[in-house]
mmCIF file of C-alpha atoms in Angstrom:
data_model
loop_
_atom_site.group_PDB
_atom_site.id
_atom_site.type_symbol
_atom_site.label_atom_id
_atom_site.label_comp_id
_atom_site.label_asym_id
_atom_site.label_seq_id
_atom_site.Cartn_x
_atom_site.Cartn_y
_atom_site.Cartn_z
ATOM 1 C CA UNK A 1 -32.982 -3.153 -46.041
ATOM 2 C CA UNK A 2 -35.929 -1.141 -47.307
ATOM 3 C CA UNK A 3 -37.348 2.155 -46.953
ATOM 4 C CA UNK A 4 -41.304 3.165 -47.463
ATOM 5 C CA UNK A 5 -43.434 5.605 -46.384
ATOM 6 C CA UNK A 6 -45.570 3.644 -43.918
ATOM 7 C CA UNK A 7 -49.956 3.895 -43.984
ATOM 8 C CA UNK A 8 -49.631 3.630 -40.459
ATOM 9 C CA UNK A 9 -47.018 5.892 -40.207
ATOM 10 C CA UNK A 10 -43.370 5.719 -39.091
ATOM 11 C CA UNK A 11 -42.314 3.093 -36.773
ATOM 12 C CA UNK A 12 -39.301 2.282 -34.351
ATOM 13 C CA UNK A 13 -37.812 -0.607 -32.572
ATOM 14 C CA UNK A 14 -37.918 -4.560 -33.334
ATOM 15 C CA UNK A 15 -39.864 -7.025 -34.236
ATOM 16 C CA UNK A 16 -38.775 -10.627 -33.557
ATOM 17 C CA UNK A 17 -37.308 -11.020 -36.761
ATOM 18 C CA UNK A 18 -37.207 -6.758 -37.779
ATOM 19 C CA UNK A 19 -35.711 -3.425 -36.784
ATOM 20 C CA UNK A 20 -37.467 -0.348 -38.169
ATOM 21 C CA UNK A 21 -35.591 3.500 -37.884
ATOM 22 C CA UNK A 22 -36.164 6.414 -39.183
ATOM 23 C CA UNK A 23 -34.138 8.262 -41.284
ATOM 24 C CA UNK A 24 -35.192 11.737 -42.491
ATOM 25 C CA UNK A 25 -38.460 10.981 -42.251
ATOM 26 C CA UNK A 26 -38.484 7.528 -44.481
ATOM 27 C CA UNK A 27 -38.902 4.025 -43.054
ATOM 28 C CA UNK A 28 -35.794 1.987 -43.109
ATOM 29 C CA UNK A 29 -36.482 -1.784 -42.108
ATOM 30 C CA UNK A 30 -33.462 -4.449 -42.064
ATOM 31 C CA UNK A 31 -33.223 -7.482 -40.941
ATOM 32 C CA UNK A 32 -32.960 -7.815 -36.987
ATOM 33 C CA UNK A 33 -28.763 -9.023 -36.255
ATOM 34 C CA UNK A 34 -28.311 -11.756 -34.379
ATOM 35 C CA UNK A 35 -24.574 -12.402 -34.519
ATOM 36 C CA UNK A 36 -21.727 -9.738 -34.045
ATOM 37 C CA UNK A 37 -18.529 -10.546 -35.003
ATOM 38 C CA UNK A 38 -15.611 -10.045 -32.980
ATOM 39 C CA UNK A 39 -12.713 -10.635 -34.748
ATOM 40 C CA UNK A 40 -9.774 -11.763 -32.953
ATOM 41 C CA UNK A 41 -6.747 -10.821 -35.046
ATOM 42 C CA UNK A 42 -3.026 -10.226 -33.611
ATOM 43 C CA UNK A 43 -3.118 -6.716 -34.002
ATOM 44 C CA UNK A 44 -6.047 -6.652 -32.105
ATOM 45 C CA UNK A 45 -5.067 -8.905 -29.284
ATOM 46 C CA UNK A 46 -2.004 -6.759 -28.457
ATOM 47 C CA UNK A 47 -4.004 -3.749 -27.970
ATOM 48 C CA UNK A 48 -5.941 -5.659 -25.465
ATOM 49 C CA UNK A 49 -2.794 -7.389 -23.911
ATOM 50 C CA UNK A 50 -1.440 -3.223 -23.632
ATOM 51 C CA UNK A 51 -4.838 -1.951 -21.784
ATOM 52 C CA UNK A 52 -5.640 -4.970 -19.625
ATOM 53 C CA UNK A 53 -2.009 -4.722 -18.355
ATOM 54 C CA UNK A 54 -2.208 -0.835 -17.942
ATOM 55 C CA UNK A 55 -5.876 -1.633 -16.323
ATOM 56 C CA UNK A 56 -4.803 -4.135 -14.222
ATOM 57 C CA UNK A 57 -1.532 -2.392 -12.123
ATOM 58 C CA UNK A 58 -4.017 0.568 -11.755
ATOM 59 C CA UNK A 59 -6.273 -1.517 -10.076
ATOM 60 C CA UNK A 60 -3.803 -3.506 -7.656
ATOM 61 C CA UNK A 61 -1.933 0.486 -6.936
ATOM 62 C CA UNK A 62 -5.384 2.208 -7.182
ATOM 63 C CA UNK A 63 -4.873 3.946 -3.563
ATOM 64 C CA UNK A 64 -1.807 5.712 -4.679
ATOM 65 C CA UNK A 65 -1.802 6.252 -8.493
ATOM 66 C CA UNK A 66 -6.218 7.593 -8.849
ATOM 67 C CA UNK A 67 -4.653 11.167 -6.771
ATOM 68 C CA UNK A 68 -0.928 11.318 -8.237
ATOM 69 C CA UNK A 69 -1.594 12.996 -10.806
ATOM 70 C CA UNK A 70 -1.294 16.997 -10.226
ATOM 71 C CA UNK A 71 -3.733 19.251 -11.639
ATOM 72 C CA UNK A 72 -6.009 16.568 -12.476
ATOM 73 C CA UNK A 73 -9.500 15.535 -10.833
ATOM 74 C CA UNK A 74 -9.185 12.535 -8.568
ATOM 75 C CA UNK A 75 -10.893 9.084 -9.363
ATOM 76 C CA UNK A 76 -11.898 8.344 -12.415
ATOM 77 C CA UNK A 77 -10.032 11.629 -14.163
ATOM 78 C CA UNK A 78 -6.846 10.164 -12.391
ATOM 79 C CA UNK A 79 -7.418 7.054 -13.392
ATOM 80 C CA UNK A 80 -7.702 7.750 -17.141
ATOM 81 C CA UNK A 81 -4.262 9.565 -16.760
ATOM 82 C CA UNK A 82 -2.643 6.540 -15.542
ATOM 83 C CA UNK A 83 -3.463 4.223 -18.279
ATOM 84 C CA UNK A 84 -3.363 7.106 -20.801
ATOM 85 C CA UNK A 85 0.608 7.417 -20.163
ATOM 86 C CA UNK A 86 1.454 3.711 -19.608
ATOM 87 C CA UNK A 87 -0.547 2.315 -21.943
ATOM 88 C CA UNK A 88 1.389 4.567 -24.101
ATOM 89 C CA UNK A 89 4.883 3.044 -22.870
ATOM 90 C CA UNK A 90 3.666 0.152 -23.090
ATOM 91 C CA UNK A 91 2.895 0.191 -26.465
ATOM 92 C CA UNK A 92 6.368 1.656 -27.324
ATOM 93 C CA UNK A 93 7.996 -1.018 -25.253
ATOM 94 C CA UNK A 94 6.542 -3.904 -27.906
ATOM 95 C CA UNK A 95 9.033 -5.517 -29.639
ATOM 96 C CA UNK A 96 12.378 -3.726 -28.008
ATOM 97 C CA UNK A 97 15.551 -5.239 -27.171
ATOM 98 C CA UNK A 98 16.016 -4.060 -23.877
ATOM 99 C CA UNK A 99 12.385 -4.161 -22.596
ATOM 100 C CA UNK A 100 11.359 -2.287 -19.508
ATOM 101 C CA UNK A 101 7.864 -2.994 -19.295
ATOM 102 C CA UNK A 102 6.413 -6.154 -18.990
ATOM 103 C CA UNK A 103 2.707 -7.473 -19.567
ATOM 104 C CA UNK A 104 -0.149 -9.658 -18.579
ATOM 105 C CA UNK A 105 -1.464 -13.067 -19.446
ATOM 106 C CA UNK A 106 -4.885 -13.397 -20.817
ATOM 107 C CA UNK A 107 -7.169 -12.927 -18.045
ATOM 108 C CA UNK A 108 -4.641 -12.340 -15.557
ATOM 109 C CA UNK A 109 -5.613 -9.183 -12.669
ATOM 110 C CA UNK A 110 -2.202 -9.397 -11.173
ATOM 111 C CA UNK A 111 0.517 -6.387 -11.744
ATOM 112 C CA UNK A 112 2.962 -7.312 -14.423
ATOM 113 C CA UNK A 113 6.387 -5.471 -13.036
ATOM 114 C CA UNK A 114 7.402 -2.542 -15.633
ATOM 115 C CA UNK A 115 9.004 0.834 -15.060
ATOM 116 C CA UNK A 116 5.633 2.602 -14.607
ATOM 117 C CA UNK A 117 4.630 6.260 -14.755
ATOM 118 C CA UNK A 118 3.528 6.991 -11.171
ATOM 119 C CA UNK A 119 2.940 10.567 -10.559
ATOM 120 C CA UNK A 120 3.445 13.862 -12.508
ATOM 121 C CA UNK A 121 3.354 17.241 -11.483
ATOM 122 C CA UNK A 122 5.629 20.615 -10.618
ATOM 123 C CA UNK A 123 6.944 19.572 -7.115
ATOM 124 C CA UNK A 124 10.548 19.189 -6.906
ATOM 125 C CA UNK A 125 12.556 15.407 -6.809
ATOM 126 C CA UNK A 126 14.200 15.123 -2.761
ATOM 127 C CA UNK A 127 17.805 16.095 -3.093
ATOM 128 C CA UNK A 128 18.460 12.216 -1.895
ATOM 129 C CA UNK A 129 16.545 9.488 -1.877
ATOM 130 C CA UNK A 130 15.875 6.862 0.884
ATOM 131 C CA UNK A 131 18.065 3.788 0.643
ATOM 132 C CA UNK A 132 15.523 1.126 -0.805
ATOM 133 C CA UNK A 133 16.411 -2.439 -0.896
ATOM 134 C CA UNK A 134 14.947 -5.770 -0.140
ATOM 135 C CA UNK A 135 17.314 -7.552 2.352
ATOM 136 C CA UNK A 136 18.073 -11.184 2.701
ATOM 137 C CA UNK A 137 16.640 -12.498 6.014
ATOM 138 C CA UNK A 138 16.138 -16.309 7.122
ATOM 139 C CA UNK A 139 13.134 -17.593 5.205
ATOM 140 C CA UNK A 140 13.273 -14.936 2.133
ATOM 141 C CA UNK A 141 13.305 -11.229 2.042
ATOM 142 C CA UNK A 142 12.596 -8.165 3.999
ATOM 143 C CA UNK A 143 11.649 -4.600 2.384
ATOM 144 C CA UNK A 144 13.919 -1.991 3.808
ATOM 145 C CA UNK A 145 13.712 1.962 4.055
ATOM 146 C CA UNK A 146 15.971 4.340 5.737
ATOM 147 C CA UNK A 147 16.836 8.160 6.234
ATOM 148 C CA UNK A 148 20.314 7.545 6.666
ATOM 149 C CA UNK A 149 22.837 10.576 7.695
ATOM 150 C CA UNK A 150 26.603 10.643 7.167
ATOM 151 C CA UNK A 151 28.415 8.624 9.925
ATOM 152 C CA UNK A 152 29.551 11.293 12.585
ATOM 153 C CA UNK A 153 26.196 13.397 11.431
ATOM 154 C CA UNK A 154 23.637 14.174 14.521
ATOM 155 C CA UNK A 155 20.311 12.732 13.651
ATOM 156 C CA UNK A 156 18.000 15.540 13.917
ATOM 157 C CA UNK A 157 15.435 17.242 11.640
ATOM 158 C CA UNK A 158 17.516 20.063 10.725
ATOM 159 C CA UNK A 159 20.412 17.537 9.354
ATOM 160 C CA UNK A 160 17.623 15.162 7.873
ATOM 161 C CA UNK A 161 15.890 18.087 5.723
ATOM 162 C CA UNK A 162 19.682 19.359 4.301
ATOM 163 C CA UNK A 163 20.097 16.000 3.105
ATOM 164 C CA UNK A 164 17.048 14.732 1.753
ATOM 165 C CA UNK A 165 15.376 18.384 0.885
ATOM 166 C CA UNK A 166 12.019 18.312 2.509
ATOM 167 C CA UNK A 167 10.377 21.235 4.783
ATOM 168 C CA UNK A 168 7.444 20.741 7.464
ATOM 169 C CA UNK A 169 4.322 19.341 5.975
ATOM 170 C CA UNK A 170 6.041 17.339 3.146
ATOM 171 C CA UNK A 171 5.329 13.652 2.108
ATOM 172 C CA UNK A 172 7.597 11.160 0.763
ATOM 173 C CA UNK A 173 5.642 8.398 0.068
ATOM 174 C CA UNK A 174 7.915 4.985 -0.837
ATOM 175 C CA UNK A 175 6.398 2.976 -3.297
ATOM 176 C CA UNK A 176 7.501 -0.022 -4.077
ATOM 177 C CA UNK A 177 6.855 -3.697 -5.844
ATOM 178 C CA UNK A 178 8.347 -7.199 -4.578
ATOM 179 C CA UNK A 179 8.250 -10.515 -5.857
ATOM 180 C CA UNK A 180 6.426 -13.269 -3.489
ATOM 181 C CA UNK A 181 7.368 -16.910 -5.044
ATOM 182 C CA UNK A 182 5.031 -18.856 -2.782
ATOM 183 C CA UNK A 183 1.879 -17.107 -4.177
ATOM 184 C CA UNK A 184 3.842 -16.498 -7.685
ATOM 185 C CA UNK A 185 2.721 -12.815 -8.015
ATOM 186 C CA UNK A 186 3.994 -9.084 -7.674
ATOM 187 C CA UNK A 187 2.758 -7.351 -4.531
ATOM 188 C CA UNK A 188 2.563 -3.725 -4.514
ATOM 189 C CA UNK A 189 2.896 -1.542 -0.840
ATOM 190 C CA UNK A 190 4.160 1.782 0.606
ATOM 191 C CA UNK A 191 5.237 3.825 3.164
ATOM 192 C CA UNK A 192 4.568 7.119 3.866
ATOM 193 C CA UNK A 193 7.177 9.714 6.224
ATOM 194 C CA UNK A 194 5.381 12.751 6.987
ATOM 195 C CA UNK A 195 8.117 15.690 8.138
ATOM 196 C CA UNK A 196 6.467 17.308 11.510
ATOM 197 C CA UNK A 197 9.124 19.101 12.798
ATOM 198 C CA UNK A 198 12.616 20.159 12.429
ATOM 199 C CA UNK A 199 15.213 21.329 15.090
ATOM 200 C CA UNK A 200 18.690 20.375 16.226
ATOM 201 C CA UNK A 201 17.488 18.007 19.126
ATOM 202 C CA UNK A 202 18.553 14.648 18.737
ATOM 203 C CA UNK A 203 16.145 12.042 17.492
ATOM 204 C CA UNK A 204 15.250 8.975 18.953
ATOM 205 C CA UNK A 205 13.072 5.929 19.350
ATOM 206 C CA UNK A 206 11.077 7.612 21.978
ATOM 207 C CA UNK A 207 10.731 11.313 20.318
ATOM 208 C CA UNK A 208 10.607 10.113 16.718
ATOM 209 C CA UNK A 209 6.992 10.601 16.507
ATOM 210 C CA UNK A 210 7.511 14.585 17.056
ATOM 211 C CA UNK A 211 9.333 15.088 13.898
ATOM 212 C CA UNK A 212 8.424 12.392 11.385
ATOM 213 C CA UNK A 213 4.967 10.292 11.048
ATOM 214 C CA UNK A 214 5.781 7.232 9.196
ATOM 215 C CA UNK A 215 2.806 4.635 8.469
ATOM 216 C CA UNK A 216 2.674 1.953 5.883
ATOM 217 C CA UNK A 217 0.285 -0.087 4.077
ATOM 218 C CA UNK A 218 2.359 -3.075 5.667
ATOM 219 C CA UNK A 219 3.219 -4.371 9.039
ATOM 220 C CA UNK A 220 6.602 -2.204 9.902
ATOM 221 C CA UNK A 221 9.223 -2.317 12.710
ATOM 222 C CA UNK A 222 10.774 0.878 12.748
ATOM 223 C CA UNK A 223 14.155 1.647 14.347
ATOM 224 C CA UNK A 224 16.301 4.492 14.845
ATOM 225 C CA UNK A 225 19.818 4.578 15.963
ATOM 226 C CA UNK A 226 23.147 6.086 15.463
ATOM 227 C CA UNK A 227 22.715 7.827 12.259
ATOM 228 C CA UNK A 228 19.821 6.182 10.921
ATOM 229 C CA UNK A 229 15.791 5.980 11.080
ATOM 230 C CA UNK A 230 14.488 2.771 9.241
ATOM 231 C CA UNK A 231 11.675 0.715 8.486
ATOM 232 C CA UNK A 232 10.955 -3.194 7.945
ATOM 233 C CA UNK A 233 8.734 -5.138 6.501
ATOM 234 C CA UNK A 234 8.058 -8.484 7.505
ATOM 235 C CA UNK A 235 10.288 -11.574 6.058
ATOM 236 C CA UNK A 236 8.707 -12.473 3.110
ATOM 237 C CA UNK A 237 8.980 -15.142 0.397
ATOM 238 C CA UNK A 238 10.735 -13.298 -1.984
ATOM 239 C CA UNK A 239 13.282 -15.256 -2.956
ATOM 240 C CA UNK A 240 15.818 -12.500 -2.817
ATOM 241 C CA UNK A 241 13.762 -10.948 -6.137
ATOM 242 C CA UNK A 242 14.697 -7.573 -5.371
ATOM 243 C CA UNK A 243 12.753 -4.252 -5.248
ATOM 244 C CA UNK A 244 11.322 -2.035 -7.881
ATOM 245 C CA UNK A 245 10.185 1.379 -6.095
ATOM 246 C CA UNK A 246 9.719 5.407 -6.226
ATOM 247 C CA UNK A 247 9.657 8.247 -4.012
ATOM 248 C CA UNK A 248 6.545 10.788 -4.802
ATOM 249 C CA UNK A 249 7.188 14.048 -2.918
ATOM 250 C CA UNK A 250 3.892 15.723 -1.730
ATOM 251 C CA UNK A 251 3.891 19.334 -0.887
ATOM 252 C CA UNK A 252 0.589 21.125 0.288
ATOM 253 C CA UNK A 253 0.442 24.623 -1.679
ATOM 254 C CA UNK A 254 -2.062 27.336 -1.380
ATOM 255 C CA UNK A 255 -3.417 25.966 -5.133
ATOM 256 C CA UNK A 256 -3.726 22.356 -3.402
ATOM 257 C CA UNK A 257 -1.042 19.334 -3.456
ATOM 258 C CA UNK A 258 1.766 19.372 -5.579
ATOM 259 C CA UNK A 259 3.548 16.119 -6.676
ATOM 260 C CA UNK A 260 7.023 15.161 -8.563
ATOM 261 C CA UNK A 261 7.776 13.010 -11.807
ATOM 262 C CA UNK A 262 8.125 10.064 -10.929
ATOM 263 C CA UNK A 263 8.621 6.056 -12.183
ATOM 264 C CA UNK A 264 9.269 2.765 -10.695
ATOM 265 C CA UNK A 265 13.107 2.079 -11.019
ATOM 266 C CA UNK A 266 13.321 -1.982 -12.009
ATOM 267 C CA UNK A 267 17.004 -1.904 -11.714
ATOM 268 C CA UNK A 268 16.689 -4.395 -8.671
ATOM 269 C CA UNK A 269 13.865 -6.946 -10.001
ATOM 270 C CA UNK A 270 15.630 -8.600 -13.526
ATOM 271 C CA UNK A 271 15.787 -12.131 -12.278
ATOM 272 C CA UNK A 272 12.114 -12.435 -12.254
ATOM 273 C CA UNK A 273 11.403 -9.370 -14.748
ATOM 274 C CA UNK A 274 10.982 -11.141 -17.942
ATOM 275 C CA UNK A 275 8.377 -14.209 -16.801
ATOM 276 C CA UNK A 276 6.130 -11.715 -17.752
ATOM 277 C CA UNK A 277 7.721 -11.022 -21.284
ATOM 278 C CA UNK A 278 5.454 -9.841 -24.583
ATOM 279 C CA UNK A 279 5.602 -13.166 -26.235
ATOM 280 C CA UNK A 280 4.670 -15.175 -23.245
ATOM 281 C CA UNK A 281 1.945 -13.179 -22.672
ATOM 282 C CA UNK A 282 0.902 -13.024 -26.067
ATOM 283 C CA UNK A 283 0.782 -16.532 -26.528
ATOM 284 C CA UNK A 284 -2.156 -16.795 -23.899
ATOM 285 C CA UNK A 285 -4.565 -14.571 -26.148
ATOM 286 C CA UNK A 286 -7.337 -16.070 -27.950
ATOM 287 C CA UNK A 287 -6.474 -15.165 -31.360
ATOM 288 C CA UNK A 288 -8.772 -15.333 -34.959
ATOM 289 C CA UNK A 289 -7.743 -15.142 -38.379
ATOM 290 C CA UNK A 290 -4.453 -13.430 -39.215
ATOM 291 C CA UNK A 291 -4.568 -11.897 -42.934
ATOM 292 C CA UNK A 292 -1.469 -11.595 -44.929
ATOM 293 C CA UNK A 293 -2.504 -7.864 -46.421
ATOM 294 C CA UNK A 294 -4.043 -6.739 -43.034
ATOM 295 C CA UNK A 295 -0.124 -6.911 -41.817
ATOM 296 C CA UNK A 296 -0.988 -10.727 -40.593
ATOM 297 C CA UNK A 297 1.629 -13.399 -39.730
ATOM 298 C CA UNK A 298 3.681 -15.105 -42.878
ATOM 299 C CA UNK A 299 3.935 -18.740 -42.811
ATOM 300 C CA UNK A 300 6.270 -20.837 -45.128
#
């Protein structure tokens, strides 16, 4: 580098082979950079493994998680939060015994399965939740949902919202996360039950869409019968994997929409939880040199 007060005065920018700045009013000329280095070490490789796997289930559960977040901006404010928090447990999931997130391969866009933080806010948990399982069918699995009222218990809205909790105008949005074996990935979908209308009148297949909306970002059959409103998806390949899911209660307030705490409960999902384990995934990142006094492996 050298600095010089110029004849024809102070210059900026590059040359083929120079960059000149200015710097309190001197000339500073180095050598133009060709090559930045980009060291690869383990430290730095987990950090990436912790954000592309943060990055990558926001992506594949972007048209829930970039609004779940109360009191902050949608989109890209939304978005931020997400990673912020997981990326976060994910970090503080590195290394434990009983692990409950999991983590991507190099390169990998799918969703790693992991007991992610969905939504956050001041709205209240339902007093029950919706019974939740993935149910063994002919060729694989089925997602199941129901509202489900003690046997002997009318179905109507009145009986519905003393169980579960919810007034007119809530949403209880079911997320969940299965397992699909043939393509060898997680696959993230919902359902959403908006409450309409209460009363004491029975419900039934052909009034049902009075008092509840239900849509879904799958194909659904829904039934309703004795004590019971439900909704399936179709069989999938599943390979009786199991279910990780949440319930996010919305409730519309005169400040805006208010949402719960809420995280996906893995409970269901172990026998295919831990193909996605930290070492594994590790293992598939390019990694440089590892120095001893930088914290770098041992060998001997």
């Amino acid at each position: 580098m050298a600095k010089s007060k110029s004849f024809f005065g102070l210059r900026r920018g590059s040359t083929k082979t120079l960059t000149f700045q200015v710097n309190n009013g001197k000339q500073i000329t180095k050598d133009r950079v060709y090559d930045v280095k980009n060291p690869r070490t383990q430290e730095q490789m987990v950090q990436r493994m912790v954000m592309a796997t943060a990055s990558a289930a926001y992506a594949v559960m972007k048209q829930i998680v970039d609004h779940s977040f109360q009191g902050i901006t949608y989109g890209q404010m939304n978005m931020a939060e997400f990673i912020r928090l997981n990326a976060k447990k994910l970090r503080e999931n590195l290394g434990a015994a009983d692990p409950v997130m999991c983590y991507n391969k190099y390169q990998d866009r799918n969703i790693a399965p992991g007991e992610y933080i969905m939504s956050a806010g001041s709205a209240s948990d339902f007093k029950t939740l919706p019974e939740v399982a993935a149910s063994e069918v002919t060729t694989g699995d089925a997602i199941q949902i129901a509202l489900t009222l003690t046997s002997g218990t009318a179905l109507n809205g009145d009986n519905l919202a003393a169980k579960y909790g919810f007034k007119i105008g809530d949403l209880m949005t079911v997320c969940y996360l299965r397992y699909n074996s043939s393509a060898e990935k997680w696959v993230f979908g919902f359902a959403r039950f908006t409450v309409l209308k209460l009363g004491t009148t029975t419900i039934t297949s052909s009034n049902l869409a009075e008092y509840i909306k239900i849509e879904s970002s799958d194909t659904i059959n829904i039934s309703v019968g004795g004590n019971s409103i439900s909704l399936e998806t179709p069989e999938q390949d599943t390979d009786s994997a199991g279910v990780a899911y949440c319930v996010i209660h919305s409730e519309k307030t005169a400040d805006g929409w208010n949402r719960n705490n809420t995280v996906l409960d893995i409970t269901s999902v172990a026998e295919n939880f831990m193909q996605y384990s930290e070492s594994d995934a590790i293992f598939t990142y390019p990694v440089g040199g590892s120095y001893v006094l930088n914290g770098g492996e041992v060998n001997g």
